[in-house]
Tab-separated table of C-alpha atoms in Angstrom:
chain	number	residue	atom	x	y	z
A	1	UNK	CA	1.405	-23.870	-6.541
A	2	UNK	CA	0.053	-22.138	-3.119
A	3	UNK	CA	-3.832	-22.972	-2.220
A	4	UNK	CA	-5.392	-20.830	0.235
A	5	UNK	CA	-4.167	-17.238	-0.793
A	6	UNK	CA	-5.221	-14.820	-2.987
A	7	UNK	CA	-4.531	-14.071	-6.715
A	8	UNK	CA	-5.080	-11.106	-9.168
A	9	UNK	CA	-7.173	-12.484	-12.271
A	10	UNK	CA	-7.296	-9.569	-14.066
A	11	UNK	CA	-7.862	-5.914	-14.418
A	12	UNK	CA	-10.685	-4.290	-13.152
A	13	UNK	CA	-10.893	-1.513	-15.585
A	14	UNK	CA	-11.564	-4.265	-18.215
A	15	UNK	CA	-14.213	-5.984	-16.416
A	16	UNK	CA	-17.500	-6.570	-17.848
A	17	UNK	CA	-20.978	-8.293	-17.885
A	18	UNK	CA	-19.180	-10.149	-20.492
A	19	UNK	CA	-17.690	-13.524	-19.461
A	20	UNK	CA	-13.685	-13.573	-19.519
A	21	UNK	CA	-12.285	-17.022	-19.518
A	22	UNK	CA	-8.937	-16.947	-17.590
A	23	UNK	CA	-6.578	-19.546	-16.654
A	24	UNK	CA	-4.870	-19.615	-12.921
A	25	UNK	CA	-3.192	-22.764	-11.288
A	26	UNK	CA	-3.457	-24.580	-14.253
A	27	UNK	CA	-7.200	-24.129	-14.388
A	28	UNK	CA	-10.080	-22.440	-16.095
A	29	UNK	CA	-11.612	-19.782	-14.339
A	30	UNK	CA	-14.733	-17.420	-15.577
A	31	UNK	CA	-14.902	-13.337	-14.369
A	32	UNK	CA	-17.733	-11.316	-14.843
A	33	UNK	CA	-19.904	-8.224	-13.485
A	34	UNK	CA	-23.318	-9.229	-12.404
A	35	UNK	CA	-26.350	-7.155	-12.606
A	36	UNK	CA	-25.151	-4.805	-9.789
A	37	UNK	CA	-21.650	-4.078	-11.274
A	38	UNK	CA	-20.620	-6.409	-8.721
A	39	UNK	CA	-17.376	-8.812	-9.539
A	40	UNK	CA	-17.409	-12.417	-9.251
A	41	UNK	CA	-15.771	-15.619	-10.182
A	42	UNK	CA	-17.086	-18.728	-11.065
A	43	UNK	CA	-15.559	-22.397	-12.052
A	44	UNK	CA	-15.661	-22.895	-16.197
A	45	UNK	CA	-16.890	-26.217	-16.722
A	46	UNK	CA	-20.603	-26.293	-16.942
A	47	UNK	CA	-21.650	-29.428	-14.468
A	48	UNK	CA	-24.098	-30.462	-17.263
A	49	UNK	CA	-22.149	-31.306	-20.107
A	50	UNK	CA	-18.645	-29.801	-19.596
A	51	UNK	CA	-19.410	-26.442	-21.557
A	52	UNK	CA	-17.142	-23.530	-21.367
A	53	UNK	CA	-18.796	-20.954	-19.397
A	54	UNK	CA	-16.258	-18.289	-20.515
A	55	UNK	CA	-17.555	-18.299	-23.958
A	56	UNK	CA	-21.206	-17.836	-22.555
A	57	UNK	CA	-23.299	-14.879	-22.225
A	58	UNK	CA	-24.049	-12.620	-18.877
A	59	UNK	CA	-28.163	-12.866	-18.240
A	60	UNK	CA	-29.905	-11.129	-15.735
A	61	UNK	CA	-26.472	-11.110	-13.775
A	62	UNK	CA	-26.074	-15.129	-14.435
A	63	UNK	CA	-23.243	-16.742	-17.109
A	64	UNK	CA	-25.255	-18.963	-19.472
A	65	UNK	CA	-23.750	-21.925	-20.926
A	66	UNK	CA	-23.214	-21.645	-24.761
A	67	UNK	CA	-24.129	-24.887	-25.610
A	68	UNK	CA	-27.348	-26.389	-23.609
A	69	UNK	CA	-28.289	-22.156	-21.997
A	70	UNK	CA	-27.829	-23.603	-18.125
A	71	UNK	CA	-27.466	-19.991	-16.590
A	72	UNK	CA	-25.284	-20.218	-13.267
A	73	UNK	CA	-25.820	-17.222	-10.490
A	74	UNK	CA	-22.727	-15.129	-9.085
A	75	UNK	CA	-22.341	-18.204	-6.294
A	76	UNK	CA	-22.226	-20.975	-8.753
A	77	UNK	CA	-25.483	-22.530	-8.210
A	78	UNK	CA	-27.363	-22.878	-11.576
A	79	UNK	CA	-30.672	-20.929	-12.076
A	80	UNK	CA	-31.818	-22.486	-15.024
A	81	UNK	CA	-32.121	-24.694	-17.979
A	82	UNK	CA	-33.821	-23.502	-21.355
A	83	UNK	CA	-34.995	-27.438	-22.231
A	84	UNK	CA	-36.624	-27.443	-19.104
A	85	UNK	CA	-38.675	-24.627	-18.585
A	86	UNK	CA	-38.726	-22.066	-16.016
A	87	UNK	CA	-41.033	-23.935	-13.501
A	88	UNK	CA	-38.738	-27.122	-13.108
A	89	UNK	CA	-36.316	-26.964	-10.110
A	90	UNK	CA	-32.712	-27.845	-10.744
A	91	UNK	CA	-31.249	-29.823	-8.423
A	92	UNK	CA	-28.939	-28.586	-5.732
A	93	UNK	CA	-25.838	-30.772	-6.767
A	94	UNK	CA	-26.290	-28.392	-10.252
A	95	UNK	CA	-23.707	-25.756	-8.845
A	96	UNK	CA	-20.554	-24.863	-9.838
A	97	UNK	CA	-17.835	-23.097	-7.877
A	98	UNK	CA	-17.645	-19.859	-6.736
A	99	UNK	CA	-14.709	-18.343	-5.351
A	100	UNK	CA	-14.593	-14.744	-3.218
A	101	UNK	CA	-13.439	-11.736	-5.064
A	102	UNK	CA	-12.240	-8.217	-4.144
A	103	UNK	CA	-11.788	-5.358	-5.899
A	104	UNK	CA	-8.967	-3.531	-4.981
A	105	UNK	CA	-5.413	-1.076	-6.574
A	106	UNK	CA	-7.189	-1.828	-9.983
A	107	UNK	CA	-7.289	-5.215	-9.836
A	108	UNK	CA	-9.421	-8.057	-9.435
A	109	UNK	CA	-8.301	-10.257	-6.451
A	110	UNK	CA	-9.337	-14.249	-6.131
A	111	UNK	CA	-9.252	-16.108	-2.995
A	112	UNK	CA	-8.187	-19.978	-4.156
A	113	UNK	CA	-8.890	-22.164	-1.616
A	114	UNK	CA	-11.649	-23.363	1.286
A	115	UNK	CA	-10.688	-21.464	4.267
A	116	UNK	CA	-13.438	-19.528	6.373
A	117	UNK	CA	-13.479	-15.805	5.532
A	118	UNK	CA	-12.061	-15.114	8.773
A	119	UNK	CA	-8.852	-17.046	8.544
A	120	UNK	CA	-8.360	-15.912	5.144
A	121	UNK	CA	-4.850	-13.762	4.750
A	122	UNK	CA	-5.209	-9.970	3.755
A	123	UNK	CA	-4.522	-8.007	1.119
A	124	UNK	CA	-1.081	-6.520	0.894
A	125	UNK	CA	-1.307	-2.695	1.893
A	126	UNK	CA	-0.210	-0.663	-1.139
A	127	UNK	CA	-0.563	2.971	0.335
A	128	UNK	CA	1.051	4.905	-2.136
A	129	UNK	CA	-1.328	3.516	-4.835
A	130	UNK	CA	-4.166	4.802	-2.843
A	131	UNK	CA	-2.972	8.143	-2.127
A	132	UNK	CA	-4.030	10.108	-5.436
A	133	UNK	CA	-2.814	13.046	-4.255
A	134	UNK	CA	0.361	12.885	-2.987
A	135	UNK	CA	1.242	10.291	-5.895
A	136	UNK	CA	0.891	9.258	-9.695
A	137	UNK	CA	0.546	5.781	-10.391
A	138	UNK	CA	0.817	3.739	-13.465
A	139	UNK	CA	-0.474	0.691	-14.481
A	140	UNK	CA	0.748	-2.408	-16.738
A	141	UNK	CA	1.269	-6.382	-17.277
A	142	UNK	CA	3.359	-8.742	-19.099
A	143	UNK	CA	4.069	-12.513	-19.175
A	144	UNK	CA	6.813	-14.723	-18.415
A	145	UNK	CA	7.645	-17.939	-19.864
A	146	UNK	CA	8.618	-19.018	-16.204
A	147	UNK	CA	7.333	-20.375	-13.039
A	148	UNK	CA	5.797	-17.701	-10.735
A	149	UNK	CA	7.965	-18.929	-8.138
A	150	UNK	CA	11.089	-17.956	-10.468
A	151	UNK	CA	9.326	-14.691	-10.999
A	152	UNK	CA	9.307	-13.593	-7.657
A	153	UNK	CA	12.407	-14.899	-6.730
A	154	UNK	CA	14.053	-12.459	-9.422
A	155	UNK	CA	12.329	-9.928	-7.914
A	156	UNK	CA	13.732	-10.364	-4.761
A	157	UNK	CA	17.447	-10.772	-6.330
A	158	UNK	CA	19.376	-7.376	-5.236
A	159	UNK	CA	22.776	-8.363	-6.988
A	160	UNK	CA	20.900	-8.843	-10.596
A	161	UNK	CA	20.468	-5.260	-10.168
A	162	UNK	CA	24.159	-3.847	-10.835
A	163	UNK	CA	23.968	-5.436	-14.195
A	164	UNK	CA	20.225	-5.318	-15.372
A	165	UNK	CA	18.861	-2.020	-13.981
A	166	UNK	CA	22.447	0.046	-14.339
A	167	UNK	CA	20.262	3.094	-15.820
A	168	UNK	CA	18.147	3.479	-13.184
A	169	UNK	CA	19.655	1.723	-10.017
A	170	UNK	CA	23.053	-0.435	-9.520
A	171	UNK	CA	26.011	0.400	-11.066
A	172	UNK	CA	28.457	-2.469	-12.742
A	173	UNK	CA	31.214	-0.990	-11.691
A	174	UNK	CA	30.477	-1.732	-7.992
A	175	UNK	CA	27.949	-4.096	-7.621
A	176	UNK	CA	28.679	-4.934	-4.272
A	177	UNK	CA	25.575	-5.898	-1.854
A	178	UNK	CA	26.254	-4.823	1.753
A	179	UNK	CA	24.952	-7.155	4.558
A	180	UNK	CA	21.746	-6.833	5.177
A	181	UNK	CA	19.128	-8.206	7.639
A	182	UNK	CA	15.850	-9.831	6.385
A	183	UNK	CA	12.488	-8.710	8.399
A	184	UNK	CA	10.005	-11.417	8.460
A	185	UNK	CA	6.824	-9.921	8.839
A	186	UNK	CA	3.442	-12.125	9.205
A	187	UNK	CA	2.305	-12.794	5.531
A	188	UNK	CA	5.984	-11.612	4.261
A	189	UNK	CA	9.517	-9.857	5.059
A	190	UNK	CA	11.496	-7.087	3.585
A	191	UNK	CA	14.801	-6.068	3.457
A	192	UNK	CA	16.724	-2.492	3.620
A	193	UNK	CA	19.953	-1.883	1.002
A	194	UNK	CA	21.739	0.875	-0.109
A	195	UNK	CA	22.390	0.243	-3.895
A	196	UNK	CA	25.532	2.186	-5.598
A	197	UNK	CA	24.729	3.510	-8.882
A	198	UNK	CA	25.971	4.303	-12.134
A	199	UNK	CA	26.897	8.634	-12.318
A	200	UNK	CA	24.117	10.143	-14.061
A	201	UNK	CA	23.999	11.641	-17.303
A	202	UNK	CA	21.567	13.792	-19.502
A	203	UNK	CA	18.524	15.673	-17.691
A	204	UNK	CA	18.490	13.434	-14.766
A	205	UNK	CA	22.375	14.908	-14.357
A	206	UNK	CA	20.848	18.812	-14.261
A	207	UNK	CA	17.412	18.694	-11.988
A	208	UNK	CA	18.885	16.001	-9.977
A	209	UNK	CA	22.592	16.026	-8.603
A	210	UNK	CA	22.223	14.422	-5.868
A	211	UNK	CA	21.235	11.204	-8.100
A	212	UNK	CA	24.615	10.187	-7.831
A	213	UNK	CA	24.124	9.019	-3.953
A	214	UNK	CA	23.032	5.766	-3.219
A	215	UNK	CA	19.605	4.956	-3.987
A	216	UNK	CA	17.712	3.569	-0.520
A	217	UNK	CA	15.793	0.203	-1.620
A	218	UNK	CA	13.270	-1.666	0.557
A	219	UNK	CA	12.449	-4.923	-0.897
A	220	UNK	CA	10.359	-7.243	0.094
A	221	UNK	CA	7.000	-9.634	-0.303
A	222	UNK	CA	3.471	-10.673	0.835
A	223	UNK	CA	2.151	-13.503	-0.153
A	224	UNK	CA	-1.209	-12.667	-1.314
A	225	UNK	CA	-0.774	-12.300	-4.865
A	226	UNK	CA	2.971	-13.394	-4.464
A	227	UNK	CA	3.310	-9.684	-4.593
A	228	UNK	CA	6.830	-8.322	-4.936
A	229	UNK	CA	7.093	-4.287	-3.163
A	230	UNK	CA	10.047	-2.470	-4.011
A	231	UNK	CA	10.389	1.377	-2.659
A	232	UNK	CA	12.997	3.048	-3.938
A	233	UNK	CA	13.992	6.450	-2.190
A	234	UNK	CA	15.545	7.799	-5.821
A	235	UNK	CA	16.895	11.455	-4.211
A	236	UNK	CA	15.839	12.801	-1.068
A	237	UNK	CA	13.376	14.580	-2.406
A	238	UNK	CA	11.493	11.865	-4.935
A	239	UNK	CA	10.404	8.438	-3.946
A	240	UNK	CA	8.814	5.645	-6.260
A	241	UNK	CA	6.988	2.614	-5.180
A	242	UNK	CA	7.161	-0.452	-7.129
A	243	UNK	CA	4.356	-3.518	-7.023
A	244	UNK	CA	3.701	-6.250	-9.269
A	245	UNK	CA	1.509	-9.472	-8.538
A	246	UNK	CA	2.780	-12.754	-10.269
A	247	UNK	CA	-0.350	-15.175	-11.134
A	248	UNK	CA	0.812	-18.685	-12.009
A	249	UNK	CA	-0.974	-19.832	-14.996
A	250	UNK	CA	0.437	-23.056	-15.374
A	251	UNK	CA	3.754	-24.818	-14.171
A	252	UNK	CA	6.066	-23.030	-17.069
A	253	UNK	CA	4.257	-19.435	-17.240
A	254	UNK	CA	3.214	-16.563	-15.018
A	255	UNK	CA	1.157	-13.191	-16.037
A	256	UNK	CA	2.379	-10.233	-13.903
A	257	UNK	CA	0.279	-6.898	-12.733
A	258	UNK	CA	2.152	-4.109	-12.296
A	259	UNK	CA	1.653	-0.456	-10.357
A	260	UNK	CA	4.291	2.038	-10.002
A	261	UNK	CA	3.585	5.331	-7.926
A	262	UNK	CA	5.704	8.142	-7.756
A	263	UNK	CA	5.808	11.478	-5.949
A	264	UNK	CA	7.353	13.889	-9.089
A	265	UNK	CA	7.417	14.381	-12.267
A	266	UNK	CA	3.207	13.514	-11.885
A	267	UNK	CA	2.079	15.138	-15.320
A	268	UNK	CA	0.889	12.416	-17.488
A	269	UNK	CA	3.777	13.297	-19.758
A	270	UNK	CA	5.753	11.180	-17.643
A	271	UNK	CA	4.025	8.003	-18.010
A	272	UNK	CA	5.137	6.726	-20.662
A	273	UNK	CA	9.100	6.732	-19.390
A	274	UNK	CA	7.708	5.385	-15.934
A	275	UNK	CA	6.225	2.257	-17.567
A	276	UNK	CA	9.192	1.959	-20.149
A	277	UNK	CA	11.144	2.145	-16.675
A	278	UNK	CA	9.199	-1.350	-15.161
């Protein structure tokens, strides 16, 4: 598993002052708002007696241990310790560690690693997702008994397509790939494919008749959150965007964040078929 980039821990919206114990990399991570609203992430393990800090409390913006009290600050360094008393002065070495966070698309992004913020990678630019007017995005997650790196290479597969994704994109009949030529870009690459599709049928069949052309995919991946982006150009006139972050758990599983924006059909009525869609 990749050090040194960033991962999505969880969901923003879900975020509170109280402690959420998640596991990334094989690890136990804590997330919580401090007294500010303000995300952060700190290591689990209490450095006094190996407490989990995920099944602690938020005080005055710091997780306290639940079994000795040992409240730790948004940067890992502990503030106090109840047997104590509030004059004595813990030592430095009582920290934990504290990892960056961002807050960004709905999720809440971790940097694991030790490079300096400036050589840090960037987020991946998810445009669509921002632009609330133009587009209606929605949200979801699932897990996968799988390695990430499976996950993503999936993803990435056109040729599944023909056979998985007939109703929306690919047709079985002609599952063909044509050549196609792979853009590496800094942090990723992307490639450009016209996928054949199945004739349409039903309602799609009456608003839509030019869903029977080809449906224009870019595909492609940064590796900040391994994120997979797939933009499909559906008709001429209605584009989707597809982006999902893959967070390895452990060796054998992976949780996935999802966010697909669209340009029609942007009444929350639709919603529900978008997600059933991903």
């Amino acid at each position: 598993m990749l050090l040194n980039t960033w991962y999505v821990a969880g969901e923003a919206k879900t975020l509170t002052t109280t402690p959420v114990r998640v596991k990334m990399l094989g690890q136990f991570f804590v997330l919580f708002r401090d007294e500010n609203g303000e995300a952060a992430c700190i290591s689990d393990t209490c450095v006094h007696r190996g407490g989990a800090l995920g099944n602690g409390e938020v005080k005055k913006g710091c997780v306290e241990c639940p079994y000795h009290g040992w409240q730790y600050n948004r940067t890992g360094v502990a503030q106090y310790s109840p047997a104590h008393g509030p004059d004595f002065k813990l030592p430095a070495r009582a920290r934990v560690d504290a990892y960056p966070v961002q807050e960004r698309y709905g999720w809440i992004w971790v940097f694991v690693g030790d490079l300096p913020e400036e050589e840090r990678p960037p987020l991946p630019e998810f445009p669509e997702v921002e632009d609330t007017e133009n587009y209606r995005s929605t949200w979801g997650s699932f897990k996968w008994n799988a390695n990430y790196a499976r996950v993503v290479e999936n993803a990435l597969d056109p040729s599944h397509a023909a056979f998985v994704h007939g109703d929306t994109f690919g047709n079985p009949d002609d599952p063909t790939i044509p050549d196609f030529e792979v853009v590496k870009e800094e942090y990723g690459a992307y490639a450009e494919i016209d996928m054949v599709r199945r004739p349409r049928k039903g309602l799609w069949k009456w608003i839509t008749p030019e869903c029977n052309d080809p449906v224009h995919v870019r595909n492609g991946f940064h590796m900040s959150g391994m994120a997979v982006i797939l933009n499909q150009q559906v008709t001429p006139k209605m584009k989707m965007a597809l982006y999902d972050v893959n967070t390895p758990i452990d060796e054998h599983n992976t949780q996935t964040y999802w966010v697909a924006a669209r340009d029609f059909f942007m009444g929350a009525w639709a919603d529900k078929d978008a997600a059933k869609r991903v």
